[in-house]
Amino acid sequence: MPVFRRRPIPARWRAARRVGLAAQPGLLRLQQAHRLMAEGAYVQAAAVFAELSDDAAVHAVPRSAQLSIQAGRAWVMAGDLPKGCQRLLLGLTRMGEMGQAGRMPMVASRLLAELRARGFEADAHTLQTELMERFPGLQIPAPGPGAASGGAAQARRLPAKCPYCGGNINPELVDWLDENSAACEYCGSTLQTDE
């Protein structure tokens, strides 16, 4: 019976493998957070999103901003406005600090519209005021019905949910990598269009 020798695995592949394995618990927690959110377990979802966001911030991962915003949205849906608005402000602030200032006005506009639609006009006003104090000159556009950015045509072709983390995909907020692919705003996975 022949004996087959295993070839040594190149160091760069071993490192990539370790990173993949190390990232799996975080991805599983992210999937859990999205699932809890979809099930209406907002307090539990908020706790998981906040934990993931804070851990990502420690490691300077830019997606910590989006995770903090999701934690804030979950707290708002759970009825805890102070915690929710605090997390929303933290997420938007992290966007500005982590090189995502160009996306901040659109995201802020959307979050303020969500708060107002739920009847939290005073909280929306407070959040907007605090944002303007932290980022002087920030122009937050008024939300328009169906107002879409340049990726509107591509938007319809993306999946509704990320197949990797389960997060809802908002085509106006994703980073388009090319005409046929975009990055998930939560896990960074590449999403392909239907074409």
mmCIF file of C-alpha atoms in Angstrom:
data_model
loop_
_atom_site.group_PDB
_atom_site.id
_atom_site.type_symbol
_atom_site.label_atom_id
_atom_site.label_comp_id
_atom_site.label_asym_id
_atom_site.label_seq_id
_atom_site.Cartn_x
_atom_site.Cartn_y
_atom_site.Cartn_z
ATOM 1 C CA MET A 1 0.000 0.000 0.000
ATOM 2 C CA PRO A 2 1.553 3.300 -1.071
ATOM 3 C CA VAL A 3 2.189 5.924 1.516
ATOM 4 C CA PHE A 4 1.230 9.426 0.455
ATOM 5 C CA ARG A 5 3.098 12.286 1.947
ATOM 6 C CA ARG A 6 1.214 15.405 2.763
ATOM 7 C CA ARG A 7 2.609 18.488 1.218
ATOM 8 C CA PRO A 8 3.259 21.300 3.643
ATOM 9 C CA ILE A 9 0.591 23.990 3.548
ATOM 10 C CA PRO A 10 2.060 27.358 2.537
ATOM 11 C CA ALA A 11 2.224 29.813 5.422
ATOM 12 C CA ARG A 12 -0.068 32.324 3.710
ATOM 13 C CA TRP A 13 -2.805 29.672 3.427
ATOM 14 C CA ARG A 14 -2.376 28.603 7.051
ATOM 15 C CA ALA A 15 -2.751 32.213 8.168
ATOM 16 C CA ALA A 16 -5.863 32.716 6.045
ATOM 17 C CA ARG A 17 -7.315 29.524 7.439
ATOM 18 C CA ARG A 18 -6.751 30.672 11.016
ATOM 19 C CA VAL A 19 -8.352 34.044 10.291
ATOM 20 C CA GLY A 20 -11.357 32.280 8.772
ATOM 21 C CA LEU A 21 -11.735 30.045 11.807
ATOM 22 C CA ALA A 22 -11.230 32.963 14.164
ATOM 23 C CA ALA A 23 -13.934 34.956 12.396
ATOM 24 C CA GLN A 24 -16.528 32.182 12.512
ATOM 25 C CA PRO A 25 -17.697 32.782 16.104
ATOM 26 C CA GLY A 26 -18.245 36.461 15.284
ATOM 27 C CA LEU A 27 -20.172 35.568 12.144
ATOM 28 C CA LEU A 28 -22.309 33.106 14.117
ATOM 29 C CA ARG A 29 -23.041 35.816 16.707
ATOM 30 C CA LEU A 30 -23.939 38.241 13.917
ATOM 31 C CA GLN A 31 -26.311 35.687 12.393
ATOM 32 C CA GLN A 32 -27.833 35.214 15.855
ATOM 33 C CA ALA A 33 -28.301 38.981 16.287
ATOM 34 C CA HIS A 34 -30.054 39.320 12.917
ATOM 35 C CA ARG A 35 -32.243 36.303 13.714
ATOM 36 C CA LEU A 36 -33.210 37.759 17.126
ATOM 37 C CA MET A 37 -34.057 41.061 15.448
ATOM 38 C CA ALA A 38 -36.264 39.310 12.877
ATOM 39 C CA GLU A 39 -38.020 37.381 15.671
ATOM 40 C CA GLY A 40 -38.781 40.577 17.600
ATOM 41 C CA ALA A 41 -36.399 39.774 20.487
ATOM 42 C CA TYR A 42 -35.086 43.325 20.366
ATOM 43 C CA VAL A 43 -33.421 43.518 23.794
ATOM 44 C CA GLN A 44 -31.410 40.363 23.149
ATOM 45 C CA ALA A 45 -30.548 41.507 19.603
ATOM 46 C CA ALA A 46 -29.415 44.896 20.917
ATOM 47 C CA ALA A 47 -27.110 43.248 23.443
ATOM 48 C CA VAL A 48 -25.464 41.051 20.802
ATOM 49 C CA PHE A 49 -25.104 43.885 18.280
ATOM 50 C CA ALA A 50 -23.610 46.138 20.986
ATOM 51 C CA GLU A 51 -21.133 43.450 22.041
ATOM 52 C CA LEU A 52 -20.060 42.848 18.440
ATOM 53 C CA SER A 53 -19.801 46.583 17.802
ATOM 54 C CA ASP A 54 -17.657 47.239 20.855
ATOM 55 C CA ASP A 55 -15.369 44.319 20.046
ATOM 56 C CA ALA A 56 -15.017 45.531 16.455
ATOM 57 C CA ALA A 57 -14.233 49.058 17.679
ATOM 58 C CA VAL A 58 -11.427 47.738 19.910
ATOM 59 C CA HIS A 59 -9.887 46.177 16.808
ATOM 60 C CA ALA A 60 -10.582 49.281 14.646
ATOM 61 C CA VAL A 61 -12.944 47.382 12.339
ATOM 62 C CA PRO A 62 -14.973 49.982 10.399
ATOM 63 C CA ARG A 63 -18.132 47.834 10.502
ATOM 64 C CA SER A 64 -18.394 48.621 14.219
ATOM 65 C CA ALA A 65 -20.351 51.721 13.161
ATOM 66 C CA GLN A 66 -23.079 49.712 11.415
ATOM 67 C CA LEU A 67 -23.243 47.218 14.289
ATOM 68 C CA SER A 68 -23.695 50.034 16.800
ATOM 69 C CA ILE A 69 -26.454 51.524 14.652
ATOM 70 C CA GLN A 70 -28.211 48.137 14.573
ATOM 71 C CA ALA A 71 -27.911 47.948 18.371
ATOM 72 C CA GLY A 72 -29.493 51.403 18.570
ATOM 73 C CA ARG A 73 -32.321 50.455 16.232
ATOM 74 C CA ALA A 74 -32.974 47.335 18.316
ATOM 75 C CA TRP A 75 -33.115 49.371 21.544
ATOM 76 C CA VAL A 76 -35.530 51.823 19.918
ATOM 77 C CA MET A 77 -37.757 48.936 18.796
ATOM 78 C CA ALA A 78 -37.568 47.529 22.323
ATOM 79 C CA GLY A 79 -38.872 50.867 23.622
ATOM 80 C CA ASP A 80 -35.667 52.015 25.358
ATOM 81 C CA LEU A 81 -35.176 55.380 23.640
ATOM 82 C CA PRO A 82 -32.268 56.654 25.758
ATOM 83 C CA LYS A 83 -30.151 53.547 25.079
ATOM 84 C CA GLY A 84 -31.257 53.478 21.468
ATOM 85 C CA CYS A 85 -30.408 57.087 20.709
ATOM 86 C CA GLN A 86 -27.095 56.780 22.560
ATOM 87 C CA ARG A 87 -26.130 53.792 20.389
ATOM 88 C CA LEU A 88 -27.326 55.501 17.199
ATOM 89 C CA LEU A 89 -25.195 58.536 17.995
ATOM 90 C CA LEU A 90 -22.210 56.302 18.792
ATOM 91 C CA GLY A 91 -22.607 54.471 15.482
ATOM 92 C CA LEU A 92 -22.888 57.670 13.462
ATOM 93 C CA THR A 93 -19.896 59.136 15.302
ATOM 94 C CA ARG A 94 -17.867 56.011 14.517
ATOM 95 C CA MET A 95 -18.828 56.390 10.861
ATOM 96 C CA GLY A 96 -17.313 59.862 10.879
ATOM 97 C CA GLU A 97 -14.185 58.711 12.700
ATOM 98 C CA MET A 98 -13.610 55.609 10.571
ATOM 99 C CA GLY A 99 -13.590 57.171 7.131
ATOM 100 C CA GLN A 100 -17.284 56.750 6.334
ATOM 101 C CA ALA A 101 -18.255 60.401 6.591
ATOM 102 C CA GLY A 102 -19.525 60.378 3.013
ATOM 103 C CA ARG A 103 -22.206 57.844 3.925
ATOM 104 C CA MET A 104 -23.126 59.473 7.234
ATOM 105 C CA PRO A 105 -25.638 62.052 5.900
ATOM 106 C CA MET A 106 -27.741 59.423 4.121
ATOM 107 C CA VAL A 107 -27.643 57.017 7.071
ATOM 108 C CA ALA A 108 -28.474 59.821 9.531
ATOM 109 C CA SER A 109 -31.372 60.947 7.351
ATOM 110 C CA ARG A 110 -32.763 57.424 7.279
ATOM 111 C CA LEU A 111 -32.420 56.959 11.059
ATOM 112 C CA LEU A 112 -34.035 60.311 11.817
ATOM 113 C CA ALA A 113 -36.913 59.422 9.485
ATOM 114 C CA GLU A 114 -37.345 56.082 11.312
ATOM 115 C CA LEU A 115 -37.499 57.834 14.683
ATOM 116 C CA ARG A 116 -40.024 60.371 13.405
ATOM 117 C CA ALA A 117 -42.154 57.647 11.806
ATOM 118 C CA ARG A 118 -42.382 55.983 15.228
ATOM 119 C CA GLY A 119 -43.532 59.256 16.781
ATOM 120 C CA PHE A 120 -40.232 60.148 18.470
ATOM 121 C CA GLU A 121 -39.898 63.655 17.044
ATOM 122 C CA ALA A 122 -38.189 65.093 20.147
ATOM 123 C CA ASP A 123 -35.630 62.271 20.216
ATOM 124 C CA ALA A 124 -34.950 62.713 16.492
ATOM 125 C CA HIS A 125 -34.426 66.435 17.021
ATOM 126 C CA THR A 126 -32.033 65.787 19.937
ATOM 127 C CA LEU A 127 -30.068 63.238 17.916
ATOM 128 C CA GLN A 128 -29.822 65.608 14.957
ATOM 129 C CA THR A 129 -28.672 68.471 17.211
ATOM 130 C CA GLU A 130 -25.967 66.316 18.822
ATOM 131 C CA LEU A 131 -24.776 65.168 15.409
ATOM 132 C CA MET A 132 -24.556 68.742 14.158
ATOM 133 C CA GLU A 133 -22.532 69.703 17.254
ATOM 134 C CA ARG A 134 -20.083 66.836 16.722
ATOM 135 C CA PHE A 135 -19.816 67.351 12.969
ATOM 136 C CA PRO A 136 -20.231 71.062 12.162
ATOM 137 C CA GLY A 137 -21.257 71.597 8.570
ATOM 138 C CA LEU A 138 -22.872 68.165 8.256
ATOM 139 C CA GLN A 139 -25.693 68.384 5.722
ATOM 140 C CA ILE A 140 -28.430 65.838 6.453
ATOM 141 C CA PRO A 141 -30.738 65.549 3.455
ATOM 142 C CA ALA A 142 -34.472 65.403 3.956
ATOM 143 C CA PRO A 143 -35.699 61.909 3.174
ATOM 144 C CA GLY A 144 -37.581 61.823 -0.076
ATOM 145 C CA PRO A 145 -40.114 59.221 -1.152
ATOM 146 C CA GLY A 146 -38.188 56.663 -3.144
ATOM 147 C CA ALA A 147 -35.173 58.929 -3.401
ATOM 148 C CA ALA A 148 -32.384 56.607 -4.347
ATOM 149 C CA SER A 149 -28.739 57.118 -4.985
ATOM 150 C CA GLY A 150 -26.922 56.306 -8.191
ATOM 151 C CA GLY A 151 -27.097 52.585 -7.448
ATOM 152 C CA ALA A 152 -30.888 52.450 -7.703
ATOM 153 C CA ALA A 153 -30.876 50.370 -10.878
ATOM 154 C CA GLN A 154 -28.426 47.929 -9.320
ATOM 155 C CA ALA A 155 -30.341 47.995 -6.058
ATOM 156 C CA ARG A 156 -33.147 45.805 -7.295
ATOM 157 C CA ARG A 157 -30.796 43.020 -8.263
ATOM 158 C CA LEU A 158 -29.187 42.460 -4.845
ATOM 159 C CA PRO A 159 -30.539 39.794 -2.485
ATOM 160 C CA ALA A 160 -32.866 41.078 0.240
ATOM 161 C CA LYS A 161 -30.719 39.456 2.942
ATOM 162 C CA CYS A 162 -27.020 38.716 3.131
ATOM 163 C CA PRO A 163 -26.573 34.960 2.596
ATOM 164 C CA TYR A 164 -23.632 34.961 5.035
ATOM 165 C CA CYS A 165 -24.780 36.944 8.082
ATOM 166 C CA GLY A 166 -28.534 37.266 7.484
ATOM 167 C CA GLY A 167 -28.561 41.071 7.613
ATOM 168 C CA ASN A 168 -31.107 43.049 5.615
ATOM 169 C CA ILE A 169 -29.550 44.612 2.543
ATOM 170 C CA ASN A 170 -30.311 48.249 1.837
ATOM 171 C CA PRO A 171 -28.962 48.826 -1.680
ATOM 172 C CA GLU A 172 -28.644 52.556 -1.049
ATOM 173 C CA LEU A 173 -26.225 51.964 1.821
ATOM 174 C CA VAL A 174 -23.960 49.203 0.520
ATOM 175 C CA ASP A 175 -20.532 49.876 -0.911
ATOM 176 C CA TRP A 176 -20.617 48.895 -4.581
ATOM 177 C CA LEU A 177 -17.412 47.082 -5.526
ATOM 178 C CA ASP A 178 -18.229 47.031 -9.238
ATOM 179 C CA GLU A 179 -21.369 46.891 -11.399
ATOM 180 C CA ASN A 180 -22.242 43.357 -10.291
ATOM 181 C CA SER A 181 -21.108 43.132 -6.679
ATOM 182 C CA ALA A 182 -21.424 45.011 -3.411
ATOM 183 C CA ALA A 183 -20.147 44.533 0.141
ATOM 184 C CA CYS A 184 -22.560 43.686 2.964
ATOM 185 C CA GLU A 185 -22.582 46.592 5.397
ATOM 186 C CA TYR A 186 -22.523 44.252 8.411
ATOM 187 C CA CYS A 187 -20.081 41.447 7.613
ATOM 188 C CA GLY A 188 -18.304 42.770 4.525
ATOM 189 C CA SER A 189 -19.134 39.707 2.422
ATOM 190 C CA THR A 190 -19.358 40.181 -1.321
ATOM 191 C CA LEU A 191 -22.924 40.141 -2.589
ATOM 192 C CA GLN A 192 -23.517 39.341 -6.243
ATOM 193 C CA THR A 193 -26.315 40.774 -8.334
ATOM 194 C CA ASP A 194 -28.785 38.427 -10.015
ATOM 195 C CA GLU A 195 -27.247 38.981 -13.434
#
